[in-house]
Amino acid sequence: MLLTGRRTQPRVRAILALAPHADPGTVVARFADEAVAHARGSAGLERLPARLRHRAERVR
């Protein structure tokens, strides 16, 4: 997770690698509800826009 943007308007950028059995919807929801919410609270912000990209790991 990376905080970007201006000091007065920070944003989150993150890339997640998903396990083959992971449900992307569940992972994205948990990321927003846990990691982004924690970052928002730590920074004392009411909102913290986030851009999330994900990719599935390949099964070998």
PDB file of N, CA and C in Angstrom:
ATOM      1  N   MET A   1       0.857  -1.152   0.000  1.00  0.00           N
ATOM      2  CA  MET A   1       0.000   0.000   0.000  1.00  0.00           C
ATOM      3  C   MET A   1       0.906   1.217   0.000  1.00  0.00           C
ATOM      4  N   LEU A   2       0.551   2.211  -0.819  1.00  0.00           N
ATOM      5  CA  LEU A   2       1.338   3.411  -0.970  1.00  0.00           C
ATOM      6  C   LEU A   2       0.426   4.620  -0.853  1.00  0.00           C
ATOM      7  N   LEU A   3       0.795   5.571  -0.023  1.00  0.00           N
ATOM      8  CA  LEU A   3       0.048   6.833   0.044  1.00  0.00           C
ATOM      9  C   LEU A   3       0.625   7.774  -0.997  1.00  0.00           C
ATOM     10  N   THR A   4      -0.237   8.326  -1.826  1.00  0.00           N
ATOM     11  CA  THR A   4       0.174   9.264  -2.866  1.00  0.00           C
ATOM     12  C   THR A   4      -0.678  10.517  -2.755  1.00  0.00           C
ATOM     13  N   GLY A   5      -0.479  11.427  -3.684  1.00  0.00           N
ATOM     14  CA  GLY A   5      -1.281  12.643  -3.711  1.00  0.00           C
ATOM     15  C   GLY A   5      -0.668  13.744  -2.870  1.00  0.00           C
ATOM     16  N   ARG A   6      -1.431  14.771  -2.687  1.00  0.00           N
ATOM     17  CA  ARG A   6      -0.986  15.924  -1.904  1.00  0.00           C
ATOM     18  C   ARG A   6      -1.193  15.675  -0.428  1.00  0.00           C
ATOM     19  N   ARG A   7      -0.499  16.438   0.366  1.00  0.00           N
ATOM     20  CA  ARG A   7      -0.632  16.305   1.810  1.00  0.00           C
ATOM     21  C   ARG A   7      -2.074  16.545   2.250  1.00  0.00           C
ATOM     22  N   THR A   8      -2.752  17.461   1.590  1.00  0.00           N
ATOM     23  CA  THR A   8      -4.139  17.767   1.947  1.00  0.00           C
ATOM     24  C   THR A   8      -5.142  16.839   1.273  1.00  0.00           C
ATOM     25  N   GLN A   9      -4.700  16.067   0.278  1.00  0.00           N
ATOM     26  CA  GLN A   9      -5.585  15.150  -0.432  1.00  0.00           C
ATOM     27  C   GLN A   9      -4.867  13.833  -0.726  1.00  0.00           C
ATOM     28  N   PRO A  10      -4.531  13.072   0.318  1.00  0.00           N
ATOM     29  CA  PRO A  10      -3.827  11.812   0.077  1.00  0.00           C
ATOM     30  C   PRO A  10      -4.739  10.772  -0.551  1.00  0.00           C
ATOM     31  N   ARG A  11      -4.111   9.808  -1.203  1.00  0.00           N
ATOM     32  CA  ARG A  11      -4.808   8.687  -1.826  1.00  0.00           C
ATOM     33  C   ARG A  11      -3.992   7.428  -1.560  1.00  0.00           C
ATOM     34  N   VAL A  12      -4.658   6.304  -1.625  1.00  0.00           N
ATOM     35  CA  VAL A  12      -4.002   5.010  -1.471  1.00  0.00           C
ATOM     36  C   VAL A  12      -3.920   4.341  -2.828  1.00  0.00           C
ATOM     37  N   ARG A  13      -2.750   3.769  -3.118  1.00  0.00           N
ATOM     38  CA  ARG A  13      -2.586   2.923  -4.303  1.00  0.00           C
ATOM     39  C   ARG A  13      -2.045   1.590  -3.809  1.00  0.00           C
ATOM     40  N   ALA A  14      -2.620   0.514  -4.306  1.00  0.00           N
ATOM     41  CA  ALA A  14      -2.168  -0.809  -3.876  1.00  0.00           C
ATOM     42  C   ALA A  14      -2.374  -1.830  -4.985  1.00  0.00           C
ATOM     43  N   ILE A  15      -1.503  -2.811  -4.981  1.00  0.00           N
ATOM     44  CA  ILE A  15      -1.628  -3.957  -5.887  1.00  0.00           C
ATOM     45  C   ILE A  15      -1.602  -5.206  -5.013  1.00  0.00           C
ATOM     46  N   LEU A  16      -2.579  -6.049  -5.189  1.00  0.00           N
ATOM     47  CA  LEU A  16      -2.654  -7.287  -4.423  1.00  0.00           C
ATOM     48  C   LEU A  16      -2.468  -8.482  -5.351  1.00  0.00           C
ATOM     49  N   ALA A  17      -1.726  -9.457  -4.902  1.00  0.00           N
ATOM     50  CA  ALA A  17      -1.596 -10.726  -5.618  1.00  0.00           C
ATOM     51  C   ALA A  17      -2.538 -11.716  -4.938  1.00  0.00           C
ATOM     52  N   LEU A  18      -3.495 -12.212  -5.680  1.00  0.00           N
ATOM     53  CA  LEU A  18      -4.502 -13.113  -5.119  1.00  0.00           C
ATOM     54  C   LEU A  18      -4.114 -14.571  -5.310  1.00  0.00           C
ATOM     55  N   ALA A  19      -4.339 -15.357  -4.287  1.00  0.00           N
ATOM     56  CA  ALA A  19      -4.143 -16.794  -4.390  1.00  0.00           C
ATOM     57  C   ALA A  19      -5.174 -17.356  -5.370  1.00  0.00           C
ATOM     58  N   PRO A  20      -4.872 -18.487  -5.995  1.00  0.00           N
ATOM     59  CA  PRO A  20      -5.788 -19.046  -6.984  1.00  0.00           C
ATOM     60  C   PRO A  20      -7.215 -19.267  -6.473  1.00  0.00           C
ATOM     61  N   HIS A  21      -7.378 -19.584  -5.211  1.00  0.00           N
ATOM     62  CA  HIS A  21      -8.705 -19.876  -4.658  1.00  0.00           C
ATOM     63  C   HIS A  21      -9.400 -18.636  -4.077  1.00  0.00           C
ATOM     64  N   ALA A  22      -8.738 -17.489  -4.090  1.00  0.00           N
ATOM     65  CA  ALA A  22      -9.294 -16.282  -3.464  1.00  0.00           C
ATOM     66  C   ALA A  22     -10.447 -15.701  -4.272  1.00  0.00           C
ATOM     67  N   ASP A  23     -11.441 -15.188  -3.567  1.00  0.00           N
ATOM     68  CA  ASP A  23     -12.560 -14.493  -4.191  1.00  0.00           C
ATOM     69  C   ASP A  23     -12.216 -13.004  -4.242  1.00  0.00           C
ATOM     70  N   PRO A  24     -12.040 -12.427  -5.439  1.00  0.00           N
ATOM     71  CA  PRO A  24     -11.632 -11.029  -5.541  1.00  0.00           C
ATOM     72  C   PRO A  24     -12.561 -10.066  -4.800  1.00  0.00           C
ATOM     73  N   GLY A  25     -13.853 -10.302  -4.842  1.00  0.00           N
ATOM     74  CA  GLY A  25     -14.799  -9.421  -4.155  1.00  0.00           C
ATOM     75  C   GLY A  25     -14.578  -9.396  -2.657  1.00  0.00           C
ATOM     76  N   THR A  26     -14.330 -10.556  -2.085  1.00  0.00           N
ATOM     77  CA  THR A  26     -14.081 -10.655  -0.652  1.00  0.00           C
ATOM     78  C   THR A  26     -12.768  -9.982  -0.283  1.00  0.00           C
ATOM     79  N   VAL A  27     -11.739 -10.205  -1.088  1.00  0.00           N
ATOM     80  CA  VAL A  27     -10.425  -9.607  -0.810  1.00  0.00           C
ATOM     81  C   VAL A  27     -10.507  -8.082  -0.883  1.00  0.00           C
ATOM     82  N   VAL A  28     -11.158  -7.562  -1.900  1.00  0.00           N
ATOM     83  CA  VAL A  28     -11.287  -6.107  -2.052  1.00  0.00           C
ATOM     84  C   VAL A  28     -12.080  -5.518  -0.888  1.00  0.00           C
ATOM     85  N   ALA A  29     -13.158  -6.170  -0.501  1.00  0.00           N
ATOM     86  CA  ALA A  29     -13.965  -5.679   0.619  1.00  0.00           C
ATOM     87  C   ALA A  29     -13.158  -5.656   1.919  1.00  0.00           C
ATOM     88  N   ARG A  30     -12.409  -6.726   2.177  1.00  0.00           N
ATOM     89  CA  ARG A  30     -11.583  -6.766   3.394  1.00  0.00           C
ATOM     90  C   ARG A  30     -10.492  -5.704   3.358  1.00  0.00           C
ATOM     91  N   PHE A  31      -9.908  -5.506   2.184  1.00  0.00           N
ATOM     92  CA  PHE A  31      -8.874  -4.477   2.051  1.00  0.00           C
ATOM     93  C   PHE A  31      -9.442  -3.108   2.406  1.00  0.00           C
ATOM     94  N   ALA A  32     -10.614  -2.798   1.868  1.00  0.00           N
ATOM     95  CA  ALA A  32     -11.251  -1.506   2.154  1.00  0.00           C
ATOM     96  C   ALA A  32     -11.661  -1.387   3.616  1.00  0.00           C
ATOM     97  N   ASP A  33     -12.260  -2.454   4.145  1.00  0.00           N
ATOM     98  CA  ASP A  33     -12.779  -2.427   5.515  1.00  0.00           C
ATOM     99  C   ASP A  33     -11.684  -2.466   6.574  1.00  0.00           C
ATOM    100  N   GLU A  34     -10.533  -3.050   6.236  1.00  0.00           N
ATOM    101  CA  GLU A  34      -9.481  -3.205   7.236  1.00  0.00           C
ATOM    102  C   GLU A  34      -8.278  -2.303   6.967  1.00  0.00           C
ATOM    103  N   ALA A  35      -7.553  -2.529   5.890  1.00  0.00           N
ATOM    104  CA  ALA A  35      -6.313  -1.790   5.646  1.00  0.00           C
ATOM    105  C   ALA A  35      -6.556  -0.309   5.372  1.00  0.00           C
ATOM    106  N   VAL A  36      -7.480  -0.007   4.473  1.00  0.00           N
ATOM    107  CA  VAL A  36      -7.742   1.399   4.146  1.00  0.00           C
ATOM    108  C   VAL A  36      -8.386   2.108   5.331  1.00  0.00           C
ATOM    109  N   ALA A  37      -9.279   1.438   6.022  1.00  0.00           N
ATOM    110  CA  ALA A  37      -9.907   2.039   7.194  1.00  0.00           C
ATOM    111  C   ALA A  37      -8.867   2.336   8.272  1.00  0.00           C
ATOM    112  N   HIS A  38      -7.919   1.439   8.473  1.00  0.00           N
ATOM    113  CA  HIS A  38      -6.858   1.659   9.459  1.00  0.00           C
ATOM    114  C   HIS A  38      -5.984   2.855   9.057  1.00  0.00           C
ATOM    115  N   ALA A  39      -5.605   2.917   7.789  1.00  0.00           N
ATOM    116  CA  ALA A  39      -4.792   4.037   7.302  1.00  0.00           C
ATOM    117  C   ALA A  39      -5.541   5.355   7.454  1.00  0.00           C
ATOM    118  N   ARG A  40      -6.827   5.347   7.132  1.00  0.00           N
ATOM    119  CA  ARG A  40      -7.650   6.550   7.257  1.00  0.00           C
ATOM    120  C   ARG A  40      -7.704   7.005   8.716  1.00  0.00           C
ATOM    121  N   GLY A  41      -7.927   6.079   9.614  1.00  0.00           N
ATOM    122  CA  GLY A  41      -7.976   6.412  11.035  1.00  0.00           C
ATOM    123  C   GLY A  41      -6.636   6.906  11.552  1.00  0.00           C
ATOM    124  N   SER A  42      -5.552   6.251  11.146  1.00  0.00           N
ATOM    125  CA  SER A  42      -4.213   6.651  11.582  1.00  0.00           C
ATOM    126  C   SER A  42      -3.858   8.053  11.122  1.00  0.00           C
ATOM    127  N   ALA A  43      -4.334   8.409   9.939  1.00  0.00           N
ATOM    128  CA  ALA A  43      -4.043   9.735   9.386  1.00  0.00           C
ATOM    129  C   ALA A  43      -5.043  10.789   9.861  1.00  0.00           C
ATOM    130  N   GLY A  44      -6.090  10.358  10.557  1.00  0.00           N
ATOM    131  CA  GLY A  44      -7.100  11.295  11.043  1.00  0.00           C
ATOM    132  C   GLY A  44      -7.937  11.902   9.933  1.00  0.00           C
ATOM    133  N   LEU A  45      -8.226  11.109   8.919  1.00  0.00           N
ATOM    134  CA  LEU A  45      -8.980  11.593   7.755  1.00  0.00           C
ATOM    135  C   LEU A  45     -10.407  11.060   7.767  1.00  0.00           C
ATOM    136  N   GLU A  46     -11.322  11.859   7.235  1.00  0.00           N
ATOM    137  CA  GLU A  46     -12.709  11.395   7.093  1.00  0.00           C
ATOM    138  C   GLU A  46     -12.851  10.468   5.895  1.00  0.00           C
ATOM    139  N   ARG A  47     -12.079  10.744   4.854  1.00  0.00           N
ATOM    140  CA  ARG A  47     -12.118   9.876   3.674  1.00  0.00           C
ATOM    141  C   ARG A  47     -10.710   9.724   3.125  1.00  0.00           C
ATOM    142  N   LEU A  48     -10.478   8.594   2.522  1.00  0.00           N
ATOM    143  CA  LEU A  48      -9.186   8.290   1.922  1.00  0.00           C
ATOM    144  C   LEU A  48      -9.441   7.466   0.666  1.00  0.00           C
ATOM    145  N   PRO A  49      -9.509   8.137  -0.483  1.00  0.00           N
ATOM    146  CA  PRO A  49      -9.767   7.411  -1.728  1.00  0.00           C
ATOM    147  C   PRO A  49      -8.678   6.359  -1.969  1.00  0.00           C
ATOM    148  N   ALA A  50      -9.083   5.241  -2.524  1.00  0.00           N
ATOM    149  CA  ALA A  50      -8.140   4.149  -2.771  1.00  0.00           C
ATOM    150  C   ALA A  50      -8.302   3.607  -4.182  1.00  0.00           C
ATOM    151  N   ARG A  51      -7.168   3.312  -4.800  1.00  0.00           N
ATOM    152  CA  ARG A  51      -7.147   2.654  -6.110  1.00  0.00           C
ATOM    153  C   ARG A  51      -6.469   1.314  -5.905  1.00  0.00           C
ATOM    154  N   LEU A  52      -7.181   0.253  -6.196  1.00  0.00           N
ATOM    155  CA  LEU A  52      -6.685  -1.090  -5.957  1.00  0.00           C
ATOM    156  C   LEU A  52      -6.658  -1.868  -7.254  1.00  0.00           C
ATOM    157  N   ARG A  53      -5.524  -2.480  -7.501  1.00  0.00           N
ATOM    158  CA  ARG A  53      -5.396  -3.382  -8.636  1.00  0.00           C
ATOM    159  C   ARG A  53      -5.062  -4.751  -8.077  1.00  0.00           C
ATOM    160  N   HIS A  54      -5.566  -5.774  -8.732  1.00  0.00           N
ATOM    161  CA  HIS A  54      -5.264  -7.116  -8.255  1.00  0.00           C
ATOM    162  C   HIS A  54      -4.956  -8.024  -9.426  1.00  0.00           C
ATOM    163  N   ARG A  55      -4.179  -9.036  -9.122  1.00  0.00           N
ATOM    164  CA  ARG A  55      -3.857 -10.036 -10.121  1.00  0.00           C
ATOM    165  C   ARG A  55      -3.845 -11.393  -9.439  1.00  0.00           C
ATOM    166  N   ALA A  56      -4.246 -12.387 -10.165  1.00  0.00           N
ATOM    167  CA  ALA A  56      -4.283 -13.747  -9.621  1.00  0.00           C
ATOM    168  C   ALA A  56      -2.922 -14.396  -9.792  1.00  0.00           C
ATOM    169  N   GLU A  57      -2.510 -15.144  -8.800  1.00  0.00           N
ATOM    170  CA  GLU A  57      -1.283 -15.920  -8.914  1.00  0.00           C
ATOM    171  C   GLU A  57      -1.550 -17.100  -9.845  1.00  0.00           C
ATOM    172  N   ARG A  58      -0.583 -17.477 -10.591  1.00  0.00           N
ATOM    173  CA  ARG A  58      -0.730 -18.619 -11.498  1.00  0.00           C
ATOM    174  C   ARG A  58      -0.560 -19.924 -10.725  1.00  0.00           C
ATOM    175  N   VAL A  59      -1.341 -20.884 -11.124  1.00  0.00           N
ATOM    176  CA  VAL A  59      -1.207 -22.222 -10.552  1.00  0.00           C
ATOM    177  C   VAL A  59      -0.143 -22.962 -11.344  1.00  0.00           C
ATOM    178  N   ARG A  60       0.807 -23.553 -10.635  1.00  0.00           N
ATOM    179  CA  ARG A  60       1.895 -24.268 -11.338  1.00  0.00           C
ATOM    180  C   ARG A  60       1.684 -25.749 -11.302  1.00  0.00           C
TER     181      ARG A  60
END
